Amino acid sequence: MKQLLLAFLIFSSISSIAQIAFVDSSLTWEQLAKKAKDENKLVFIHVEGSGCEQCNTVATQGFSSPILKEKFAKNFVSTRVNIESKNGLKFAEKFKIPHPLISLFVDADGNVLHKYVGSTSSGITYAQQADMAISKIGQKPFAAYEKQYEAGERSPAFIREFITRQKEMQMPIDRLLDEYAGMLTIDSLQNFETVKFIYKQSPTVDSRIYKAIQAVTPRKIIDSIYKNIPYPEAVAINNGIIGSTFRKAVKTKDQNLVFQLSSFIQGTYGNDYEVGYMASQRNLNQYMHAIKDTAQYIMGVSNFINHHYMMLSVDSLKRIDAKQLARQPKTQHNGGPGVTSSVVSFPPPSQFYHIELNEHAWHFYEMSNRKSDLEKALMWSKKSIEWFDELNKGKNHPMTLGNPAYLDTYAHLLYKLGHKEEAIVWQTKAVEASKAAKQPFPTIEKELAKMKAGTL
């Protein structure tokens, strides 16, 4: 099963009662706006599609979080619309929505305050996005910035503000960032705050502004940015640069750019060469998959997993977790008079190893009909199941019968290899595991029916 569903199964909190009260999806924008004005609220619009059932299920899980009930009831008129419906098409046209899986937070006058792209099972994430939108009530509408820009406003201060708002709205900022770069002097690129601002905008590694910083900004200033901001913020800066560069490389199919990105990724790990190298190779494999270069992807992934994963044991993964935990900075929390606690919160790296094995196994299932490739993927899939079970043993994990996504992948590979009866056994396990975890997925049951009918 695909990674999107997998991520949901691993990280979701369990809840079965919807907490956000959504109004009828047939209500038009005009009706929603009137209701919002009458109740002195904002409008929350989640736009979804029919192309990814798992994505919609993930969103439902997030919206089911009890922490959202009061916040959304108090502050929002909420709706979910399908972008393929008549009403959904009208919303897409009005708010310039290019694709589904977008959540908009809009005031009653139609000004978009905040945008969240994607779906998540995390109620906390939706709560945070709602708080961001609420914090922007009364601020200059984004549309006003667009009008000023179209009217010729180009002052550096305005462009900085416009860049910030574009980034908040998760809109492309490359052109604006390059325009801002053209306004800067060499002296300004030696200013801590200016360089920090630029880095936080996620410039691509081949952009004019990033190259200028690398050429004229003293290394000590760049290093001081990472040393003087919170660790999560520093990670976010690097992830932003990586993400924007990766998307550009895929869009343009620029292999030279993806190699530049690999060097950047390697450098973010400092002296930990082995971990940095693995991260850069993962990026290259993801690129080959994204541009649908099947031959390069299959060869690259096979070499990567054989060299770095197949010799690992569960004990090896536990040591990797312990090493990361020791490195993780602690955050101080005031627990009351005279009480201060140190809390470390991080996703254990071990989970990404079995996530990755399952993801690549599923991609091989989708991309290849060669027996040797499928047998290789079957071995990886089996190991992902074993690692997941061993790492979560005794942790009161909700998936007591195993990870349904991993079992689903294993069953599909068996089926494609011609082992129909064995595939049905494992797909039945996947169905039982999803029910035991109180996370039933119709897709898994439908696939089981197809296996039994011989029509998968």
Coordinates of C-alpha atoms in Angstrom, one line a residue:
M1 CA 0.0 0.0 0.0
K2 CA 1.2 3.5 -0.8
Q3 CA 3.2 5.6 1.7
L4 CA 0.4 8.1 2.2
L5 CA -1.8 5.5 3.8
L6 CA 1.2 4.1 5.6
A7 CA 2.0 7.4 7.2
F8 CA -1.6 7.6 8.4
L9 CA -1.5 4.2 9.9
I10 CA 1.7 4.9 11.8
F11 CA 1.1 8.4 13.2
S12 CA -2.7 8.7 13.5
S13 CA -4.5 8.9 16.8
I14 CA -7.6 6.8 17.0
S15 CA -11.0 8.4 17.1
S16 CA -14.3 7.4 15.4
I17 CA -16.6 10.3 16.1
A18 CA -16.4 13.3 13.9
Q19 CA -15.7 16.4 15.9
I20 CA -15.8 19.2 13.3
A21 CA -19.4 19.9 12.4
F22 CA -19.4 20.3 8.7
V23 CA -22.4 22.0 7.0
D24 CA -24.0 20.6 3.9
S25 CA -21.5 20.4 1.1
S26 CA -24.0 21.8 -1.4
L27 CA -24.0 25.2 0.3
T28 CA -22.7 27.9 -2.1
W29 CA -20.0 30.4 -1.2
E30 CA -22.7 33.1 -0.9
Q31 CA -24.6 31.0 1.6
L32 CA -21.5 30.2 3.6
A33 CA -20.5 33.8 3.7
K34 CA -23.9 35.0 4.9
K35 CA -23.9 32.3 7.6
A36 CA -20.4 33.3 8.7
K37 CA -21.3 37.0 8.8
D38 CA -24.5 36.3 10.8
E39 CA -22.5 34.2 13.4
N40 CA -19.4 36.5 13.3
K41 CA -17.2 33.6 12.2
L42 CA -14.6 32.7 9.5
V43 CA -15.2 30.0 6.9
F44 CA -13.2 26.8 6.8
I45 CA -13.2 25.0 3.4
H46 CA -11.6 21.6 2.9
V47 CA -11.4 20.8 -0.8
E48 CA -10.9 17.1 -1.6
G49 CA -11.1 14.8 -4.6
S50 CA -12.1 11.3 -5.6
G51 CA -8.7 10.3 -6.8
C52 CA -7.2 9.4 -3.4
E53 CA -9.6 7.7 -1.0
Q54 CA -6.8 7.2 1.5
C55 CA -6.1 11.0 1.5
N56 CA -9.8 11.7 2.3
T57 CA -9.8 9.1 5.1
V58 CA -6.6 10.6 6.5
A59 CA -8.4 14.0 6.6
T60 CA -11.4 12.5 8.3
Q61 CA -9.2 11.1 11.0
G62 CA -7.7 14.5 11.6
F63 CA -11.0 16.2 11.7
S64 CA -12.2 13.6 14.2
S65 CA -9.8 14.8 16.8
P66 CA -11.7 16.0 19.9
I67 CA -9.3 19.0 20.3
L68 CA -10.9 20.6 17.2
K69 CA -14.6 20.5 18.2
E70 CA -14.7 23.6 20.4
K71 CA -12.2 25.6 18.3
F72 CA -14.0 25.1 15.0
A73 CA -17.5 25.4 16.4
K74 CA -16.6 28.8 18.0
N75 CA -14.6 30.3 15.1
F76 CA -15.6 28.7 11.8
V77 CA -18.4 27.7 9.5
S78 CA -16.9 24.5 8.1
T79 CA -17.5 22.7 4.8
R80 CA -16.0 19.8 2.8
V81 CA -16.4 19.9 -0.9
N82 CA -15.3 17.6 -3.7
I83 CA -13.5 19.5 -6.4
E84 CA -15.1 17.4 -9.1
S85 CA -18.7 18.4 -8.0
K86 CA -20.6 21.3 -9.4
N87 CA -20.2 23.3 -6.2
G88 CA -16.6 22.2 -5.8
L89 CA -15.7 23.6 -9.3
K90 CA -17.2 26.9 -8.3
F91 CA -15.1 27.1 -5.2
A92 CA -12.0 26.1 -7.2
E93 CA -12.7 28.9 -9.7
K94 CA -13.4 31.5 -7.0
F95 CA -10.3 30.8 -4.9
K96 CA -8.0 29.7 -7.7
I97 CA -7.6 26.1 -6.3
P98 CA -5.5 24.1 -8.8
H99 CA -6.0 20.7 -7.2
P100 CA -7.7 18.9 -4.3
L101 CA -6.3 18.4 -0.8
I102 CA -6.3 22.1 0.1
S103 CA -7.8 23.6 3.2
L104 CA -8.7 27.3 3.1
F105 CA -9.4 29.6 6.0
V106 CA -11.4 32.5 4.6
D107 CA -13.1 35.6 6.1
A108 CA -16.7 36.3 5.3
D109 CA -15.7 38.8 2.6
G110 CA -13.8 36.1 0.7
N111 CA -10.3 37.1 1.8
V112 CA -8.1 34.0 2.2
L113 CA -6.3 34.3 5.6
H114 CA -4.4 31.1 5.5
K115 CA -4.0 28.0 3.4
Y116 CA -2.9 24.4 4.3
V117 CA -2.0 22.0 1.5
G118 CA -2.4 18.3 2.0
S119 CA -4.3 16.1 4.4
T120 CA -3.2 14.8 7.8
S121 CA -4.5 12.5 10.5
S122 CA -3.1 15.0 13.1
G123 CA -5.8 17.1 14.7
I124 CA -3.0 19.2 16.3
T125 CA -1.9 20.2 12.8
Y126 CA -5.4 21.4 11.9
A127 CA -5.7 23.2 15.2
Q128 CA -2.4 25.0 14.6
Q129 CA -3.5 26.0 11.1
A130 CA -6.7 27.4 12.5
D131 CA -4.8 29.4 15.1
M132 CA -2.7 30.9 12.3
A133 CA -5.8 31.9 10.4
I134 CA -7.4 33.5 13.5
S135 CA -4.2 35.4 14.2
K136 CA -4.5 37.1 10.8
I137 CA -7.9 38.6 11.4
G138 CA -7.6 42.3 10.7
Q139 CA -4.4 42.1 8.8
K140 CA -4.1 43.5 5.3
P141 CA -5.8 40.9 3.0
F142 CA -3.5 39.0 0.7
A143 CA -5.5 40.3 -2.3
A144 CA -4.5 43.8 -1.3
Y145 CA -0.8 42.9 -1.7
E146 CA -1.5 41.5 -5.1
K147 CA -3.2 44.7 -6.2
Q148 CA -0.3 46.8 -4.9
Y149 CA 2.2 44.6 -6.8
E150 CA 0.1 44.8 -10.0
A151 CA 0.0 48.6 -9.6
G152 CA 3.8 48.7 -9.6
E153 CA 4.7 48.8 -5.9
R154 CA 8.3 47.5 -5.7
S155 CA 9.9 48.9 -2.5
P156 CA 12.1 46.3 -0.7
A157 CA 10.0 46.5 2.4
F158 CA 6.8 45.8 0.5
I159 CA 8.5 42.9 -1.5
R160 CA 9.6 41.4 1.8
E161 CA 6.1 41.5 3.2
F162 CA 4.6 40.1 0.0
I163 CA 7.2 37.3 0.0
T164 CA 6.2 36.5 3.6
R165 CA 2.5 36.4 2.7
Q166 CA 3.1 34.3 -0.4
K167 CA 5.1 31.8 1.6
E168 CA 2.3 31.7 4.3
M169 CA -0.2 31.0 1.5
Q170 CA 2.1 28.2 0.2
M171 CA 2.4 29.9 -3.1
P172 CA 5.5 29.9 -5.4
I173 CA 7.8 32.7 -4.5
D174 CA 10.8 32.1 -6.8
R175 CA 10.1 35.0 -9.0
L176 CA 9.6 37.4 -6.1
L177 CA 12.6 36.2 -4.3
D178 CA 14.8 36.7 -7.4
E179 CA 13.3 40.2 -7.8
Y180 CA 14.2 40.9 -4.1
A181 CA 17.7 39.7 -4.8
G182 CA 18.1 42.2 -7.5
M183 CA 17.5 45.0 -4.9
L184 CA 20.1 43.9 -2.5
T185 CA 23.7 45.2 -2.2
I186 CA 26.7 43.2 -1.3
D187 CA 26.7 44.8 2.1
S188 CA 23.1 43.6 2.8
L189 CA 24.1 40.1 2.1
Q190 CA 26.5 40.3 5.0
N191 CA 23.6 41.2 7.4
F192 CA 22.5 38.4 9.7
E193 CA 18.8 39.2 9.6
T194 CA 18.7 39.6 5.8
V195 CA 20.4 36.3 5.1
K196 CA 18.2 34.6 7.7
F197 CA 15.1 36.0 6.1
I198 CA 16.2 34.7 2.7
Y199 CA 17.0 31.2 4.0
K200 CA 13.6 31.0 5.7
Q201 CA 12.0 31.5 2.3
S202 CA 13.4 28.2 1.0
P203 CA 15.4 29.4 -2.0
T204 CA 16.4 26.7 -4.5
V205 CA 20.2 25.9 -4.5
D206 CA 20.5 27.1 -8.1
S207 CA 18.6 30.3 -7.5
R208 CA 20.2 33.7 -8.0
I209 CA 19.8 34.7 -4.4
Y210 CA 21.2 31.4 -3.0
K211 CA 24.3 31.6 -5.2
A212 CA 24.8 35.2 -4.3
I213 CA 24.8 34.3 -0.6
Q214 CA 27.2 31.5 -1.1
A215 CA 29.5 33.8 -3.0
V216 CA 29.7 36.9 -0.8
T217 CA 28.2 36.1 2.6
P218 CA 30.9 35.2 5.2
R219 CA 30.6 31.6 6.3
K220 CA 30.5 32.6 9.9
I221 CA 27.3 34.5 9.3
I222 CA 25.6 31.5 7.7
D223 CA 26.9 29.2 10.5
S224 CA 25.6 31.6 13.1
I225 CA 22.1 31.5 11.7
Y226 CA 21.9 27.7 12.4
K227 CA 23.6 28.1 15.8
N228 CA 21.4 30.9 17.0
I229 CA 17.9 29.7 16.1
P230 CA 16.0 26.8 17.7
Y231 CA 16.9 23.3 16.4
P232 CA 13.5 22.6 14.8
E233 CA 13.7 26.0 13.0
A234 CA 17.1 25.1 11.6
V235 CA 15.8 21.8 10.4
A236 CA 12.8 23.5 8.8
I237 CA 15.1 25.9 6.9
N238 CA 17.1 23.0 5.4
N239 CA 13.9 21.0 4.7
G240 CA 12.5 24.0 3.0
I241 CA 15.5 24.5 0.7
I242 CA 15.5 20.7 0.0
G243 CA 11.8 20.6 -0.8
S244 CA 11.8 23.6 -3.1
T245 CA 14.9 22.5 -5.0
F246 CA 13.5 18.9 -5.3
R247 CA 10.2 20.2 -6.7
K248 CA 12.0 22.3 -9.3
A249 CA 14.3 19.5 -10.3
V250 CA 11.4 17.2 -10.9
K251 CA 9.4 19.8 -12.7
T252 CA 12.3 20.6 -15.1
K253 CA 13.7 17.1 -15.1
D254 CA 17.1 18.7 -14.3
Q255 CA 19.5 16.0 -13.2
N256 CA 22.3 18.4 -12.6
L257 CA 20.1 20.3 -10.2
V258 CA 19.3 17.1 -8.3
F259 CA 23.0 16.3 -8.0
Q260 CA 23.6 19.8 -6.6
L261 CA 20.8 19.1 -4.1
S262 CA 22.5 15.8 -3.1
S263 CA 25.6 17.8 -2.3
F264 CA 23.6 20.2 -0.2
I265 CA 21.9 17.4 1.7
Q266 CA 25.2 15.7 2.3
G267 CA 26.5 19.0 3.8
T268 CA 23.6 19.4 6.2
Y269 CA 24.9 16.4 8.1
G270 CA 28.3 17.9 8.9
N271 CA 30.8 15.3 9.8
D272 CA 28.3 12.4 9.8
Y273 CA 29.3 11.4 6.3
E274 CA 27.6 8.0 6.2
V275 CA 24.2 9.3 7.3
G276 CA 24.5 12.3 4.9
Y277 CA 25.4 10.0 2.1
M278 CA 22.4 7.8 2.7
A279 CA 20.1 10.9 2.8
S280 CA 21.5 12.2 -0.5
Q281 CA 21.0 8.7 -2.1
R282 CA 17.4 8.6 -0.9
N283 CA 16.8 11.9 -2.5
L284 CA 18.2 10.7 -5.8
N285 CA 16.0 7.6 -5.7
Q286 CA 13.0 9.7 -5.0
Y287 CA 13.8 11.9 -7.9
M288 CA 14.1 9.0 -10.3
H289 CA 10.7 7.7 -9.1
A290 CA 9.1 11.2 -9.4
I291 CA 10.3 11.6 -13.1
K292 CA 9.2 8.0 -13.8
D293 CA 12.7 6.8 -14.8
T294 CA 11.9 3.2 -14.0
A295 CA 15.2 1.7 -14.9
Q296 CA 17.3 4.1 -12.9
Y297 CA 14.9 3.9 -10.0
I298 CA 14.9 0.1 -9.8
M299 CA 18.7 -0.1 -10.1
G300 CA 19.3 2.8 -7.6
V301 CA 16.9 1.4 -5.0
S302 CA 18.2 -2.1 -5.3
N303 CA 21.8 -1.0 -4.8
F304 CA 20.8 1.3 -1.9
I305 CA 18.8 -1.3 0.0
N306 CA 21.3 -4.1 -0.5
H307 CA 24.2 -2.0 0.7
H308 CA 22.5 -0.2 3.6
Y309 CA 19.4 -2.1 4.8
M310 CA 19.6 -5.8 4.3
M311 CA 22.4 -6.3 6.9
L312 CA 20.6 -4.4 9.6
S313 CA 18.9 -6.1 12.5
V314 CA 16.3 -4.8 14.9
D315 CA 19.0 -4.3 17.5
S316 CA 20.8 -2.1 14.9
L317 CA 17.7 0.0 14.5
K318 CA 17.3 0.4 18.2
R319 CA 20.9 1.6 18.4
I320 CA 20.2 4.2 15.7
D321 CA 17.2 5.5 17.7
A322 CA 19.4 5.7 20.9
K323 CA 22.1 7.6 19.0
Q324 CA 19.5 10.1 17.6
L325 CA 17.9 10.5 21.0
A326 CA 21.3 11.4 22.6
R327 CA 21.8 14.1 19.9
Q328 CA 18.4 15.6 20.2
P329 CA 18.3 19.0 22.1
K330 CA 16.1 19.0 25.1
T331 CA 13.2 21.6 25.5
Q332 CA 12.6 23.0 29.0
H333 CA 9.0 23.0 30.2
N334 CA 7.9 24.8 33.4
G335 CA 5.8 22.2 35.3
G336 CA 4.8 24.6 38.1
P337 CA 6.6 26.3 41.1
G338 CA 10.0 24.7 41.5
V339 CA 9.4 22.1 38.8
T340 CA 11.1 22.1 35.5
S341 CA 11.1 19.2 33.2
S342 CA 13.2 18.4 30.1
V343 CA 11.3 16.9 27.2
V344 CA 12.7 15.4 24.1
S345 CA 10.3 14.8 21.2
F346 CA 11.4 13.2 17.9
P347 CA 10.2 10.6 15.5
P348 CA 12.4 7.5 16.0
P349 CA 14.6 7.1 12.9
S350 CA 13.9 3.3 12.9
Q351 CA 10.3 3.8 11.8
F352 CA 11.5 5.4 8.6
Y353 CA 13.5 2.3 7.7
H354 CA 10.5 0.1 7.6
I355 CA 8.4 2.8 6.0
E356 CA 11.0 3.1 3.3
L357 CA 11.2 -0.7 2.7
N358 CA 7.4 -0.9 2.4
E359 CA 7.3 2.2 0.1
H360 CA 9.9 0.8 -2.3
A361 CA 8.4 -2.6 -2.3
W362 CA 5.0 -1.1 -3.3
H363 CA 6.7 1.0 -6.0
F364 CA 8.3 -2.2 -7.4
Y365 CA 4.9 -3.8 -7.4
E366 CA 3.5 -0.9 -9.4
M367 CA 6.4 -0.4 -11.8
S368 CA 7.8 -3.8 -12.6
N369 CA 6.6 -7.2 -14.0
R370 CA 10.0 -8.8 -13.8
K371 CA 10.0 -11.8 -11.4
S372 CA 13.4 -10.9 -10.0
D373 CA 12.3 -7.4 -9.1
L374 CA 9.1 -8.6 -7.5
E375 CA 10.9 -11.3 -5.5
K376 CA 13.3 -8.7 -4.3
A377 CA 10.5 -6.4 -3.3
L378 CA 8.7 -9.4 -1.5
M379 CA 11.9 -9.8 0.6
W380 CA 11.9 -6.1 1.5
S381 CA 8.2 -6.2 2.3
K382 CA 8.6 -9.2 4.6
K383 CA 11.4 -7.4 6.4
S384 CA 9.3 -4.3 6.9
I385 CA 6.6 -6.4 8.6
E386 CA 9.1 -8.0 10.9
W387 CA 10.8 -4.8 11.8
F388 CA 7.5 -3.1 12.5
D389 CA 6.3 -5.9 14.8
E390 CA 9.6 -6.2 16.7
L391 CA 10.1 -2.5 17.2
N392 CA 6.6 -2.0 18.6
K393 CA 6.4 -5.2 20.7
G394 CA 5.4 -4.4 24.2
K395 CA 4.6 -0.7 23.5
N396 CA 0.9 -1.0 23.6
H397 CA 0.7 -0.1 19.9
P398 CA -2.8 -0.1 18.5
M399 CA -1.8 -2.3 15.6
T400 CA -1.7 -5.5 17.6
L401 CA -2.1 -7.7 14.5
G402 CA 0.5 -5.9 12.5
N403 CA 0.6 -2.9 10.2
P404 CA -2.3 -3.3 7.6
A405 CA -0.4 -1.3 5.0
Y406 CA 2.6 -3.6 5.1
L407 CA 0.5 -6.7 5.1
D408 CA -1.4 -5.3 2.1
T409 CA 1.9 -4.7 0.2
Y410 CA 3.1 -8.2 0.9
A411 CA -0.2 -9.8 -0.3
H412 CA -0.2 -7.8 -3.5
L413 CA 3.4 -8.9 -4.3
L414 CA 2.5 -12.5 -3.7
Y415 CA -0.5 -12.2 -6.0
K416 CA 1.5 -10.6 -8.8
L417 CA 4.1 -13.4 -8.4
G418 CA 1.3 -16.0 -9.0
H419 CA 0.8 -17.2 -5.4
K420 CA -2.9 -16.4 -5.3
E421 CA -3.9 -18.5 -2.3
E422 CA -1.1 -17.3 -0.1
A423 CA -1.9 -13.7 -1.2
I424 CA -5.5 -14.2 0.0
V425 CA -4.2 -15.4 3.4
W426 CA -2.1 -12.3 3.8
Q427 CA -4.7 -9.9 2.5
T428 CA -7.2 -11.4 5.0
K429 CA -4.6 -10.6 7.7
A430 CA -4.4 -7.0 6.4
V431 CA -8.2 -6.7 6.7
E432 CA -8.2 -8.2 10.2
A433 CA -5.3 -6.0 11.3
S434 CA -7.1 -2.8 10.1
K435 CA -10.2 -3.8 12.0
A436 CA -8.3 -4.7 15.2
A437 CA -6.6 -1.2 15.1
K438 CA -10.1 0.3 14.6
Q439 CA -9.0 1.8 11.3
P440 CA -11.0 -0.1 8.7
F441 CA -10.1 0.7 5.1
P442 CA -12.6 -0.2 2.4
T443 CA -9.8 -0.4 -0.2
I444 CA -8.1 -3.3 1.6
E445 CA -11.4 -5.2 1.7
K446 CA -12.1 -4.4 -1.9
E447 CA -8.6 -5.7 -2.9
L448 CA -9.3 -8.9 -1.0
A449 CA -12.5 -9.4 -3.0
K450 CA -10.7 -8.9 -6.2
M451 CA -8.0 -11.4 -5.2
K452 CA -10.6 -14.0 -4.5
A453 CA -12.3 -13.3 -7.8
G454 CA -9.0 -13.4 -9.6
T455 CA -9.6 -9.9 -11.1
L456 CA -6.9 -7.9 -9.3

